[in-house]
GROMACS .gro file of N, CA and C in nm:
model
  504
    1MET      N    1   0.082  -0.119   0.000
    1MET     CA    2   0.000   0.000   0.000
    1MET      C    3   0.086   0.126   0.000
    2TYR      N    4   0.192   0.125   0.083
    2TYR     CA    5   0.280   0.241   0.087
    2TYR      C    6   0.355   0.261  -0.044
    3ILE      N    7   0.381   0.152  -0.114
    3ILE     CA    8   0.453   0.162  -0.241
    3ILE      C    9   0.369   0.240  -0.342
    4ILE      N   10   0.239   0.213  -0.344
    4ILE     CA   11   0.151   0.286  -0.437
    4ILE      C   12   0.148   0.434  -0.400
    5PHE      N   13   0.140   0.463  -0.270
    5PHE     CA   14   0.140   0.602  -0.227
    5PHE      C   15   0.269   0.672  -0.267
    6TYR      N   16   0.383   0.610  -0.243
    6TYR     CA   17   0.511   0.671  -0.279
    6TYR      C   18   0.526   0.686  -0.430
    7PHE      N   19   0.478   0.588  -0.504
    7PHE     CA   20   0.483   0.598  -0.649
    7PHE      C   21   0.399   0.715  -0.697
    8PHE      N   22   0.277   0.727  -0.643
    8PHE     CA   23   0.190   0.839  -0.681
    8PHE      C   24   0.253   0.972  -0.642
    9PHE      N   25   0.311   0.979  -0.522
    9PHE     CA   26   0.375   1.101  -0.477
    9PHE      C   27   0.494   1.137  -0.567
   10ALA      N   28   0.575   1.039  -0.602
   10ALA     CA   29   0.691   1.065  -0.688
   10ALA      C   30   0.647   1.107  -0.828
   11PHE      N   31   0.546   1.040  -0.881
   11PHE     CA   32   0.496   1.074  -1.014
   11PHE      C   33   0.437   1.215  -1.017
   12SER      N   34   0.355   1.249  -0.917
   12SER     CA   35   0.295   1.383  -0.914
   12SER      C   36   0.402   1.490  -0.893
   13THR      N   37   0.505   1.460  -0.814
   13THR     CA   38   0.615   1.555  -0.797
   13THR      C   39   0.689   1.576  -0.928
   14PHE      N   40   0.712   1.469  -1.002
   14PHE     CA   41   0.778   1.479  -1.132
   14PHE      C   42   0.695   1.563  -1.229
   15VAL      N   43   0.564   1.539  -1.233
   15VAL     CA   44   0.477   1.614  -1.324
   15VAL      C   45   0.477   1.762  -1.287
   16LEU      N   46   0.462   1.792  -1.158
   16LEU     CA   47   0.463   1.932  -1.116
   16LEU      C   48   0.597   1.998  -1.144
   17TRP      N   49   0.706   1.927  -1.122
   17TRP     CA   50   0.839   1.983  -1.146
   17TRP      C   51   0.860   2.010  -1.295
   18SER      N   52   0.816   1.919  -1.380
   18SER     CA   53   0.836   1.938  -1.523
   18SER      C   54   0.744   2.046  -1.580
   19CYS      N   55   0.632   2.072  -1.514
   19CYS     CA   56   0.538   2.173  -1.563
   19CYS      C   57   0.548   2.303  -1.483
   20ARG      N   58   0.652   2.323  -1.408
   20ARG     CA   59   0.660   2.437  -1.318
   20ARG      C   60   0.656   2.571  -1.390
   21LYS      N   61   0.714   2.579  -1.509
   21LYS     CA   62   0.714   2.706  -1.582
   21LYS      C   63   0.573   2.742  -1.628
   22VAL      N   64   0.501   2.643  -1.678
   22VAL     CA   65   0.363   2.666  -1.721
   22VAL      C   66   0.275   2.701  -1.602
   23LEU      N   67   0.292   2.629  -1.492
   23LEU     CA   68   0.213   2.656  -1.373
   23LEU      C   69   0.242   2.796  -1.317
   24LYS      N   70   0.368   2.836  -1.322
   24LYS     CA   71   0.404   2.970  -1.275
   24LYS      C   72   0.341   3.076  -1.364
   25THR      N   73   0.343   3.054  -1.495
   25THR     CA   74   0.282   3.149  -1.588
   25THR      C   75   0.132   3.160  -1.561
   26TRP      N   76   0.066   3.046  -1.542
   26TRP     CA   77  -0.078   3.048  -1.513
   26TRP      C   78  -0.106   3.118  -1.381
   27ALA      N   79  -0.023   3.094  -1.280
   27ALA     CA   80  -0.043   3.156  -1.150
   27ALA      C   81  -0.029   3.308  -1.159
   28VAL      N   82   0.070   3.355  -1.233
   28VAL     CA   83   0.089   3.499  -1.249
   28VAL      C   84  -0.028   3.559  -1.326
   29LEU      N   85  -0.073   3.491  -1.430
   29LEU     CA   86  -0.187   3.539  -1.507
   29LEU      C   87  -0.311   3.548  -1.420
   30ALA      N   88  -0.338   3.446  -1.342
   30ALA     CA   89  -0.455   3.445  -1.254
   30ALA      C   90  -0.444   3.555  -1.148
   31TRP      N   91  -0.325   3.573  -1.094
   31TRP     CA   92  -0.303   3.674  -0.991
   31TRP      C   93  -0.329   3.814  -1.045
   32ARG      N   94  -0.288   3.838  -1.170
   32ARG     CA   95  -0.309   3.970  -1.231
   32ARG      C   96  -0.453   3.990  -1.277
   33ALA      N   97  -0.517   3.884  -1.325
   33ALA     CA   98  -0.650   3.897  -1.383
   33ALA      C   99  -0.760   3.898  -1.278
   34TYR      N  100  -0.739   3.835  -1.165
   34TYR     CA  101  -0.847   3.820  -1.068
   34TYR      C  102  -0.904   3.953  -1.020
   35PRO      N  103  -0.824   4.051  -0.979
   35PRO     CA  104  -0.883   4.177  -0.932
   35PRO      C  105  -0.965   4.249  -1.039
   36VAL      N  106  -0.928   4.233  -1.164
   36VAL     CA  107  -0.999   4.300  -1.273
   36VAL      C  108  -1.129   4.227  -1.305
   37LEU      N  109  -1.125   4.093  -1.304
   37LEU     CA  110  -1.241   4.015  -1.344
   37LEU      C  111  -1.337   3.984  -1.229
   38ALA      N  112  -1.295   3.999  -1.106
   38ALA     CA  113  -1.379   3.963  -0.991
   38ALA      C  114  -1.512   4.038  -0.988
   39PRO      N  115  -1.518   4.167  -1.022
   39PRO     CA  116  -1.648   4.236  -1.016
   39PRO      C  117  -1.746   4.193  -1.127
   40LEU      N  118  -1.698   4.129  -1.232
   40LEU     CA  119  -1.786   4.091  -1.342
   40LEU      C  120  -1.873   3.972  -1.302
   41PRO      N  121  -1.995   3.966  -1.355
   41PRO     CA  122  -2.080   3.851  -1.324
   41PRO      C  123  -2.032   3.727  -1.399
   42GLY      N  124  -2.066   3.611  -1.345
   42GLY     CA  125  -2.029   3.486  -1.409
   42GLY      C  126  -2.054   3.368  -1.318
   43PRO      N  127  -2.029   3.249  -1.369
   43PRO     CA  128  -2.054   3.130  -1.288
   43PRO      C  129  -1.957   3.120  -1.171
   44ARG      N  130  -1.997   3.045  -1.070
   44ARG     CA  131  -1.915   3.024  -0.951
   44ARG      C  132  -1.786   2.952  -0.991
   45SER      N  133  -1.674   2.997  -0.939
   45SER     CA  134  -1.545   2.938  -0.973
   45SER      C  135  -1.473   2.891  -0.849
   46LEU      N  136  -1.404   2.779  -0.862
   46LEU     CA  137  -1.323   2.724  -0.754
   46LEU      C  138  -1.176   2.747  -0.784
   47PRO      N  139  -1.091   2.759  -0.683
   47PRO     CA  140  -0.947   2.773  -0.710
   47PRO      C  141  -0.893   2.652  -0.787
   48LEU      N  142  -0.807   2.678  -0.883
   48LEU     CA  143  -0.742   2.581  -0.971
   48LEU      C  144  -0.837   2.514  -1.070
   49LEU      N  145  -0.963   2.494  -1.035
   49LEU     CA  146  -1.057   2.429  -1.125
   49LEU      C  147  -1.142   2.527  -1.202
   50GLY      N  148  -1.161   2.645  -1.147
   50GLY     CA  149  -1.249   2.742  -1.210
   50GLY      C  150  -1.392   2.691  -1.209
   51CYS      N  151  -1.461   2.706  -1.320
   51CYS     CA  152  -1.599   2.656  -1.330
   51CYS      C  153  -1.603   2.529  -1.414
   52ALA      N  154  -1.490   2.460  -1.425
   52ALA     CA  155  -1.482   2.340  -1.508
   52ALA      C  156  -1.578   2.231  -1.461
   53LEU      N  157  -1.606   2.226  -1.333
   53LEU     CA  158  -1.698   2.123  -1.282
   53LEU      C  159  -1.843   2.149  -1.323
   54GLU      N  160  -1.875   2.275  -1.353
   54GLU     CA  161  -2.012   2.309  -1.392
   54GLU      C  162  -2.037   2.294  -1.541
   55ILE      N  163  -1.934   2.281  -1.619
   55ILE     CA  164  -1.950   2.276  -1.765
   55ILE      C  165  -2.008   2.142  -1.808
   56LYS      N  166  -2.107   2.149  -1.895
   56LYS     CA  167  -2.170   2.028  -1.949
   56LYS      C  168  -2.079   1.970  -2.057
   57TRP      N  169  -2.064   1.838  -2.057
   57TRP     CA  170  -1.972   1.774  -2.151
   57TRP      C  171  -2.037   1.741  -2.285
   58ASP      N  172  -2.168   1.728  -2.287
   58ASP     CA  173  -2.238   1.705  -2.412
   58ASP      C  174  -2.248   1.838  -2.487
   59SER      N  175  -2.219   1.838  -2.618
   59SER     CA  176  -2.213   1.963  -2.693
   59SER      C  177  -2.348   2.034  -2.698
   60VAL      N  178  -2.457   1.960  -2.708
   60VAL     CA  179  -2.589   2.022  -2.711
   60VAL      C  180  -2.621   2.085  -2.575
   61ASP      N  181  -2.596   2.010  -2.469
   61ASP     CA  182  -2.619   2.063  -2.334
   61ASP      C  183  -2.530   2.184  -2.306
   62PHE      N  184  -2.406   2.180  -2.357
   62PHE     CA  185  -2.313   2.291  -2.338
   62PHE      C  186  -2.364   2.417  -2.408
   63SER      N  187  -2.418   2.402  -2.530
   63SER     CA  188  -2.470   2.519  -2.600
   63SER      C  189  -2.590   2.578  -2.526
   64PHE      N  190  -2.676   2.491  -2.470
   64PHE     CA  191  -2.788   2.541  -2.389
   64PHE      C  192  -2.738   2.608  -2.261
   65GLN      N  193  -2.629   2.554  -2.206
   65GLN     CA  194  -2.573   2.614  -2.085
   65GLN      C  195  -2.518   2.753  -2.115
   66LEU      N  196  -2.450   2.769  -2.227
   66LEU     CA  197  -2.399   2.901  -2.265
   66LEU      C  198  -2.514   2.999  -2.289
   67GLU      N  199  -2.622   2.951  -2.350
   67GLU     CA  200  -2.738   3.037  -2.371
   67GLU      C  201  -2.799   3.079  -2.236
   68GLU      N  202  -2.804   2.986  -2.143
   68GLU     CA  203  -2.857   3.017  -2.009
   68GLU      C  204  -2.769   3.121  -1.939
   69TRP      N  205  -2.638   3.104  -1.949
   69TRP     CA  206  -2.546   3.202  -1.889
   69TRP      C  207  -2.566   3.339  -1.954
   70GLY      N  208  -2.583   3.339  -2.086
   70GLY     CA  209  -2.606   3.466  -2.155
   70GLY      C  210  -2.732   3.535  -2.107
   71ARG      N  211  -2.840   3.459  -2.093
   71ARG     CA  212  -2.966   3.517  -2.045
   71ARG      C  213  -2.953   3.562  -1.899
   72GLN      N  214  -2.881   3.486  -1.820
   72GLN     CA  215  -2.870   3.515  -1.678
   72GLN      C  216  -2.781   3.636  -1.650
   73TRP      N  217  -2.667   3.645  -1.718
   73TRP     CA  218  -2.571   3.749  -1.683
   73TRP      C  219  -2.549   3.855  -1.790
   74LEU      N  220  -2.570   3.824  -1.916
   74LEU     CA  221  -2.546   3.923  -2.020
   74LEU      C  222  -2.669   4.007  -2.051
   75LEU      N  223  -2.783   3.943  -2.059
   75LEU     CA  224  -2.903   4.014  -2.102
   75LEU      C  225  -2.986   4.066  -1.987
   76ASN      N  226  -2.951   4.031  -1.866
   76ASN     CA  227  -3.023   4.079  -1.748
   76ASN      C  228  -2.991   4.227  -1.729
   77ASP      N  229  -3.092   4.312  -1.734
   77ASP     CA  230  -3.068   4.456  -1.724
   77ASP      C  231  -3.018   4.499  -1.586
   78ALA      N  232  -3.052   4.422  -1.483
   78ALA     CA  233  -3.009   4.458  -1.348
   78ALA      C  234  -2.859   4.439  -1.330
   79THR      N  235  -2.806   4.328  -1.381
   79THR     CA  236  -2.663   4.299  -1.362
   79THR      C  237  -2.587   4.299  -1.493
   80GLY      N  238  -2.656   4.309  -1.605
   80GLY     CA  239  -2.592   4.290  -1.734
   80GLY      C  240  -2.503   4.406  -1.776
   81VAL      N  241  -2.375   4.386  -1.766
   81VAL     CA  242  -2.279   4.485  -1.815
   81VAL      C  243  -2.230   4.448  -1.954
   82GLY      N  244  -2.278   4.334  -2.005
   82GLY     CA  245  -2.237   4.290  -2.138
   82GLY      C  246  -2.114   4.202  -2.136
   83LEU      N  247  -2.068   4.164  -2.019
   83LEU     CA  248  -1.949   4.080  -2.005
   83LEU      C  249  -1.977   3.966  -1.907
   84ILE      N  250  -1.922   3.849  -1.936
   84ILE     CA  251  -1.925   3.738  -1.841
   84ILE      C  252  -1.782   3.693  -1.819
   85ARG      N  253  -1.745   3.670  -1.695
   85ARG     CA  254  -1.614   3.612  -1.668
   85ARG      C  255  -1.634   3.467  -1.629
   86ALA      N  256  -1.545   3.385  -1.677
   86ALA     CA  257  -1.546   3.243  -1.642
   86ALA      C  258  -1.401   3.198  -1.634
   87TRP      N  259  -1.374   3.109  -1.542
   87TRP     CA  260  -1.241   3.053  -1.526
   87TRP      C  261  -1.248   2.907  -1.566
   88ILE      N  262  -1.169   2.868  -1.665
   88ILE     CA  263  -1.156   2.728  -1.702
   88ILE      C  264  -1.021   2.684  -1.648
   89GLY      N  265  -1.023   2.620  -1.534
   89GLY     CA  266  -0.898   2.593  -1.464
   89GLY      C  267  -0.842   2.726  -1.420
   90PRO      N  268  -0.713   2.747  -1.436
   90PRO     CA  269  -0.654   2.875  -1.398
   90PRO      C  270  -0.656   2.979  -1.509
   91VAL      N  271  -0.724   2.950  -1.619
   91VAL     CA  272  -0.725   3.041  -1.735
   91VAL      C  273  -0.855   3.122  -1.734
   92PRO      N  274  -0.843   3.255  -1.729
   92PRO     CA  275  -0.964   3.337  -1.730
   92PRO      C  276  -1.017   3.358  -1.872
   93LEU      N  277  -1.147   3.355  -1.886
   93LEU     CA  278  -1.214   3.384  -2.012
   93LEU      C  279  -1.312   3.498  -1.988
   94CYS      N  280  -1.331   3.581  -2.089
   94CYS     CA  281  -1.426   3.690  -2.080
   94CYS      C  282  -1.511   3.685  -2.206
   95PHE      N  283  -1.641   3.661  -2.190
   95PHE     CA  284  -1.734   3.658  -2.302
   95PHE      C  285  -1.794   3.797  -2.317
   96VAL      N  286  -1.797   3.847  -2.440
   96VAL     CA  287  -1.842   3.984  -2.467
   96VAL      C  288  -1.967   3.979  -2.554
   97LEU      N  289  -2.069   4.056  -2.517
   97LEU     CA  290  -2.192   4.059  -2.594
   97LEU      C  291  -2.219   4.196  -2.655
   98ARG      N  292  -2.199   4.298  -2.581
   98ARG     CA  293  -2.235   4.432  -2.626
   98ARG      C  294  -2.136   4.483  -2.730
   99ALA      N  295  -2.189   4.547  -2.832
   99ALA     CA  296  -2.108   4.594  -2.944
   99ALA      C  297  -2.004   4.698  -2.901
  100ARG      N  298  -2.037   4.780  -2.804
  100ARG     CA  299  -1.941   4.883  -2.762
  100ARG      C  300  -1.816   4.821  -2.699
  101HIS      N  301  -1.832   4.706  -2.632
  101HIS     CA  302  -1.716   4.637  -2.574
  101HIS      C  303  -1.633   4.569  -2.682
  102VAL      N  304  -1.700   4.509  -2.778
  102VAL     CA  305  -1.630   4.442  -2.888
  102VAL      C  306  -1.553   4.546  -2.970
  103LYS      N  307  -1.613   4.662  -2.990
  103LYS     CA  308  -1.550   4.769  -3.068
  103LYS      C  309  -1.418   4.813  -3.005
  104VAL      N  310  -1.416   4.824  -2.873
  104VAL     CA  311  -1.293   4.865  -2.803
  104VAL      C  312  -1.180   4.766  -2.830
  105VAL      N  313  -1.213   4.637  -2.826
  105VAL     CA  314  -1.110   4.535  -2.847
  105VAL      C  315  -1.066   4.531  -2.993
  106LEU      N  316  -1.160   4.532  -3.085
  106LEU     CA  317  -1.126   4.517  -3.226
  106LEU      C  318  -1.057   4.639  -3.285
  107GLU      N  319  -1.086   4.758  -3.234
  107GLU     CA  320  -1.024   4.879  -3.288
  107GLU      C  321  -0.893   4.915  -3.219
  108SER      N  322  -0.855   4.841  -3.119
  108SER     CA  323  -0.735   4.873  -3.044
  108SER      C  324  -0.609   4.836  -3.121
  109ASN      N  325  -0.510   4.923  -3.115
  109ASN     CA  326  -0.379   4.893  -3.172
  109ASN      C  327  -0.283   4.840  -3.067
  110THR      N  328  -0.326   4.834  -2.943
  110THR     CA  329  -0.240   4.784  -2.836
  110THR      C  330  -0.280   4.644  -2.791
  111LEU      N  331  -0.405   4.605  -2.812
  111LEU     CA  332  -0.452   4.472  -2.770
  111LEU      C  333  -0.435   4.372  -2.884
  112ILE      N  334  -0.309   4.352  -2.925
  112ILE     CA  335  -0.283   4.262  -3.037
  112ILE      C  336  -0.202   4.139  -2.996
  113THR      N  337  -0.171   4.127  -2.869
  113THR     CA  338  -0.098   4.010  -2.823
  113THR      C  339  -0.191   3.890  -2.827
  114LYS      N  340  -0.146   3.784  -2.892
  114LYS     CA  341  -0.229   3.665  -2.911
  114LYS      C  342  -0.208   3.567  -2.795
  115PRO      N  343  -0.313   3.492  -2.760
  115PRO     CA  344  -0.297   3.391  -2.654
  115PRO      C  345  -0.215   3.273  -2.703
  116SER      N  346  -0.179   3.187  -2.610
  116SER     CA  347  -0.092   3.074  -2.644
  116SER      C  348  -0.157   2.975  -2.739
  117GLN      N  349  -0.290   2.976  -2.751
  117GLN     CA  350  -0.357   2.885  -2.843
  117GLN      C  351  -0.322   2.916  -2.988
  118TYR      N  352  -0.280   3.039  -3.018
  118TYR     CA  353  -0.241   3.074  -3.153
  118TYR      C  354  -0.111   3.007  -3.195
  119ASP      N  355  -0.032   2.959  -3.100
  119ASP     CA  356   0.092   2.889  -3.134
  119ASP      C  357   0.064   2.764  -3.216
  120ILE      N  358  -0.046   2.698  -3.188
  120ILE     CA  359  -0.083   2.579  -3.265
  120ILE      C  360  -0.115   2.617  -3.409
  121VAL      N  361  -0.188   2.727  -3.427
  121VAL     CA  362  -0.224   2.772  -3.561
  121VAL      C  363  -0.101   2.821  -3.636
  122SER      N  364  -0.010   2.888  -3.566
  122SER     CA  365   0.109   2.941  -3.634
  122SER      C  366   0.200   2.830  -3.684
  123ASP      N  367   0.193   2.711  -3.623
  123ASP     CA  368   0.269   2.598  -3.676
  123ASP      C  369   0.218   2.558  -3.814
  124TRP      N  370   0.088   2.575  -3.839
  124TRP     CA  371   0.029   2.539  -3.967
  124TRP      C  372   0.045   2.648  -4.072
  125ILE      N  373   0.014   2.774  -4.033
  125ILE     CA  374   0.008   2.881  -4.134
  125ILE      C  375   0.121   2.983  -4.122
  126GLY      N  376   0.208   2.965  -4.027
  126GLY     CA  377   0.319   3.060  -4.010
  126GLY      C  378   0.274   3.183  -3.933
  127THR      N  379   0.364   3.280  -3.924
  127THR     CA  380   0.332   3.403  -3.851
  127THR      C  381   0.298   3.513  -3.950
  128GLY      N  382   0.173   3.515  -3.990
  128GLY     CA  383   0.122   3.619  -4.079
  128GLY      C  384   0.049   3.724  -3.999
  129LEU      N  385  -0.044   3.794  -4.065
  129LEU     CA  386  -0.120   3.899  -3.999
  129LEU      C  387  -0.206   3.843  -3.885
  130LEU      N  388  -0.255   3.722  -3.901
  130LEU     CA  389  -0.342   3.662  -3.800
  130LEU      C  390  -0.266   3.627  -3.672
  131THR      N  391  -0.145   3.576  -3.683
  131THR     CA  392  -0.076   3.523  -3.566
  131THR      C  393   0.041   3.609  -3.518
  132SER      N  394   0.080   3.711  -3.592
  132SER     CA  395   0.195   3.792  -3.549
  132SER      C  396   0.154   3.900  -3.450
  133THR      N  397   0.252   3.956  -3.381
  133THR     CA  398   0.229   4.063  -3.284
  133THR      C  399   0.335   4.171  -3.301
  134ASN      N  400   0.314   4.280  -3.230
  134ASN     CA  401   0.408   4.392  -3.220
  134ASN      C  402   0.449   4.449  -3.355
  135GLU      N  403   0.579   4.472  -3.377
  135GLU     CA  404   0.625   4.539  -3.498
  135GLU      C  405   0.590   4.462  -3.625
  136LYS      N  406   0.597   4.330  -3.618
  136LYS     CA  407   0.565   4.249  -3.734
  136LYS      C  408   0.418   4.269  -3.772
  137TRP      N  409   0.328   4.272  -3.674
  137TRP     CA  410   0.186   4.292  -3.700
  137TRP      C  411   0.162   4.431  -3.755
  138PHE      N  412   0.224   4.534  -3.694
  138PHE     CA  413   0.203   4.671  -3.740
  138PHE      C  414   0.249   4.688  -3.885
  139GLY      N  415   0.364   4.633  -3.919
  139GLY     CA  416   0.414   4.645  -4.056
  139GLY      C  417   0.323   4.579  -4.157
  140ARG      N  418   0.277   4.459  -4.126
  140ARG     CA  419   0.187   4.388  -4.219
  140ARG      C  420   0.051   4.455  -4.226
  141ARG      N  421   0.003   4.505  -4.115
  141ARG     CA  422  -0.126   4.573  -4.114
  141ARG      C  423  -0.119   4.702  -4.196
  142LYS      N  424  -0.009   4.774  -4.183
  142LYS     CA  425   0.011   4.898  -4.259
  142LYS      C  426   0.017   4.868  -4.409
  143MET      N  427   0.077   4.755  -4.445
  143MET     CA  428   0.089   4.717  -4.585
  143MET      C  429  -0.046   4.677  -4.645
  144ILE      N  430  -0.131   4.611  -4.569
  144ILE     CA  431  -0.256   4.557  -4.623
  144ILE      C  432  -0.374   4.655  -4.612
  145THR      N  433  -0.367   4.755  -4.526
  145THR     CA  434  -0.479   4.846  -4.504
  145THR      C  435  -0.526   4.917  -4.631
  146PRO      N  436  -0.439   4.971  -4.716
  146PRO     CA  437  -0.489   5.039  -4.837
  146PRO      C  438  -0.568   4.948  -4.931
  147THR      N  439  -0.545   4.819  -4.922
  147THR     CA  440  -0.616   4.725  -5.009
  147THR      C  441  -0.765   4.725  -4.981
  148PHE      N  442  -0.804   4.752  -4.858
  148PHE     CA  443  -0.945   4.747  -4.819
  148PHE      C  444  -1.007   4.885  -4.803
  149HIS      N  445  -0.951   4.986  -4.867
  149HIS     CA  446  -1.010   5.120  -4.863
  149HIS      C  447  -1.142   5.118  -4.940
  150PHE      N  448  -1.239   5.196  -4.894
  150PHE     CA  449  -1.373   5.194  -4.955
  150PHE      C  450  -1.371   5.230  -5.102
  151ASN      N  451  -1.287   5.325  -5.142
  151ASN     CA  452  -1.283   5.364  -5.284
  151ASN      C  453  -1.234   5.250  -5.372
  152ILE      N  454  -1.142   5.169  -5.322
  152ILE     CA  455  -1.093   5.055  -5.400
  152ILE      C  456  -1.200   4.946  -5.405
  153LEU      N  457  -1.269   4.923  -5.295
  153LEU     CA  458  -1.369   4.817  -5.290
  153LEU      C  459  -1.495   4.850  -5.370
  154LYS      N  460  -1.521   4.979  -5.397
  154LYS     CA  461  -1.639   5.016  -5.476
  154LYS      C  462  -1.636   4.954  -5.615
  155GLY      N  463  -1.519   4.940  -5.672
  155GLY     CA  464  -1.507   4.882  -5.806
  155GLY      C  465  -1.541   4.734  -5.809
  156TYR      N  466  -1.545   4.669  -5.696
  156TYR     CA  467  -1.572   4.525  -5.690
  156TYR      C  468  -1.714   4.493  -5.645
  157VAL      N  469  -1.799   4.594  -5.628
  157VAL     CA  470  -1.935   4.569  -5.580
  157VAL      C  471  -2.011   4.479  -5.677
  158ASP      N  472  -1.998   4.505  -5.809
  158ASP     CA  473  -2.068   4.421  -5.907
  158ASP      C  474  -2.022   4.276  -5.900
  159VAL      N  475  -1.892   4.255  -5.882
  159VAL     CA  476  -1.837   4.120  -5.871
  159VAL      C  477  -1.892   4.052  -5.746
  160PHE      N  478  -1.894   4.125  -5.634
  160PHE     CA  479  -1.946   4.068  -5.510
  160PHE      C  480  -2.093   4.029  -5.525
  161VAL      N  481  -2.173   4.115  -5.591
  161VAL     CA  482  -2.315   4.087  -5.609
  161VAL      C  483  -2.334   3.964  -5.697
  162ARG      N  484  -2.262   3.959  -5.810
  162ARG     CA  485  -2.273   3.843  -5.900
  162ARG      C  486  -2.235   3.714  -5.833
  163GLN      N  487  -2.124   3.714  -5.762
  163GLN     CA  488  -2.079   3.594  -5.694
  163GLN      C  489  -2.170   3.555  -5.579
  164GLY      N  490  -2.225   3.654  -5.510
  164GLY     CA  491  -2.320   3.626  -5.403
  164GLY      C  492  -2.447   3.562  -5.455
  165GLN      N  493  -2.495   3.613  -5.569
  165GLN     CA  494  -2.616   3.556  -5.628
  165GLN      C  495  -2.588   3.417  -5.684
  166ALA      N  496  -2.469   3.394  -5.734
  166ALA     CA  497  -2.435   3.261  -5.786
  166ALA      C  498  -2.430   3.158  -5.673
  167ARG      N  499  -2.395   3.202  -5.554
  167ARG     CA  500  -2.387   3.111  -5.439
  167ARG      C  501  -2.526   3.076  -5.386
  168ILE      N  502  -2.621   3.167  -5.409
  168ILE     CA  503  -2.757   3.144  -5.359
  168ILE      C  504  -2.831   3.059  -5.453
   0.00000   0.00000   0.00000
């Protein structure tokens, strides 16, 4: 019996030791994000687990659960600020509903740092406009912006209409 306990203890110590950098990064992120996200409405969260225990595992039930959260915290006029905070493990998530909040994020030139999940995508498509940050992002954005100017796009309206009708 003690051998199993010692084996489990040694294995868990090895896992924690090998993941210490990731755990430290998550701890720092949680420590910085908690004071900002604590006032926002959202599901009950536990330390280290967040609200992972409340999440439905069936995809249909999960979509209904997200709809329920939206009705409860996003659309409720008494508490609805248009934001929901949720913790999935030590990772904070913020769901945004109101257009004014989305506009702030999408129009920002400073909120361009991508989360670690983009590293998986960058292995497939490289570091282009979607996955790059800082100077690389600014340079590519500056290069591509004139392409989407309204005066240039006006010449393609007929093409867009024809192709749209062909798809319908």
